[in-house]
XYZ file of C-alpha atoms in Angstrom:
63
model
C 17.144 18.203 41.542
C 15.801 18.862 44.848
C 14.950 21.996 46.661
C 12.870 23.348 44.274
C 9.107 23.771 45.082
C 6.087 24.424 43.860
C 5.676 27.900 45.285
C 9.009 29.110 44.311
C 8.927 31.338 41.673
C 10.003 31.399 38.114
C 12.646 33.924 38.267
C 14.136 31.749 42.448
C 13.769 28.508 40.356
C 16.013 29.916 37.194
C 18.203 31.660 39.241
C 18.619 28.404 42.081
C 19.128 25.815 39.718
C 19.531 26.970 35.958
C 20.053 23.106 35.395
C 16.219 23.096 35.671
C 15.688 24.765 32.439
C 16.050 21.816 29.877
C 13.055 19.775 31.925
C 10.846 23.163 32.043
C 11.355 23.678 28.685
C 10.358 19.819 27.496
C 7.145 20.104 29.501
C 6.421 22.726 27.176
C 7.383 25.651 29.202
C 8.709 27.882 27.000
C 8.352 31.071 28.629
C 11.572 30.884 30.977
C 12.454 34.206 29.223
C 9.480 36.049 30.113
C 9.032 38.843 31.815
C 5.734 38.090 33.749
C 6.884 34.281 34.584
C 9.773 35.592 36.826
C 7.096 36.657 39.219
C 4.400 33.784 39.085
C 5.136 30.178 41.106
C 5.996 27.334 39.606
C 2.508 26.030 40.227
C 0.550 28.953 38.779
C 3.222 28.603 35.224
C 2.255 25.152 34.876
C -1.419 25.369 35.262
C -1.409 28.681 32.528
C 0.164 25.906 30.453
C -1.772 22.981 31.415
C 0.855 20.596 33.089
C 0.316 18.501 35.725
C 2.163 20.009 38.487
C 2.892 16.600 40.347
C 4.164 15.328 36.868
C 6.266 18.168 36.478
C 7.797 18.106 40.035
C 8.403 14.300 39.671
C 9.996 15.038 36.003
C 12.200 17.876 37.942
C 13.283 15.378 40.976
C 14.554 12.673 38.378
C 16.508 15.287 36.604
């Protein structure tokens, strides 16, 4: 998947490329429903849940 970065938020990245769920959701994201982590970046979600952000943007390229 490409075009998504780490700035974008939540809420751009769900509504972009809903494709990118299943990956977000195997690095333990769970939260795609939530109402707060429509607003926050990609970067700032995976660092509340303690993912690597490089691993994470490398797992959503290969998707």
């Amino acid at each position: 998947m490409t075009g998504i970065t780490k700035d974008m938020t939540m809420g751009e990245i769900i509504m972009a490329q809903p494709d990118v769920i299943p990956v977000l959701m195997s690095a333990g994201m769970h939260c795609i429903g939530c109402p707060s982590s429509a607003g926050e970046s990609l970067e700032m979600a995976a660092a509340v849940h303690g993912i690597d952000i490089d691993e994470l943007m490398k797992a959503i390229e290969e998707a």
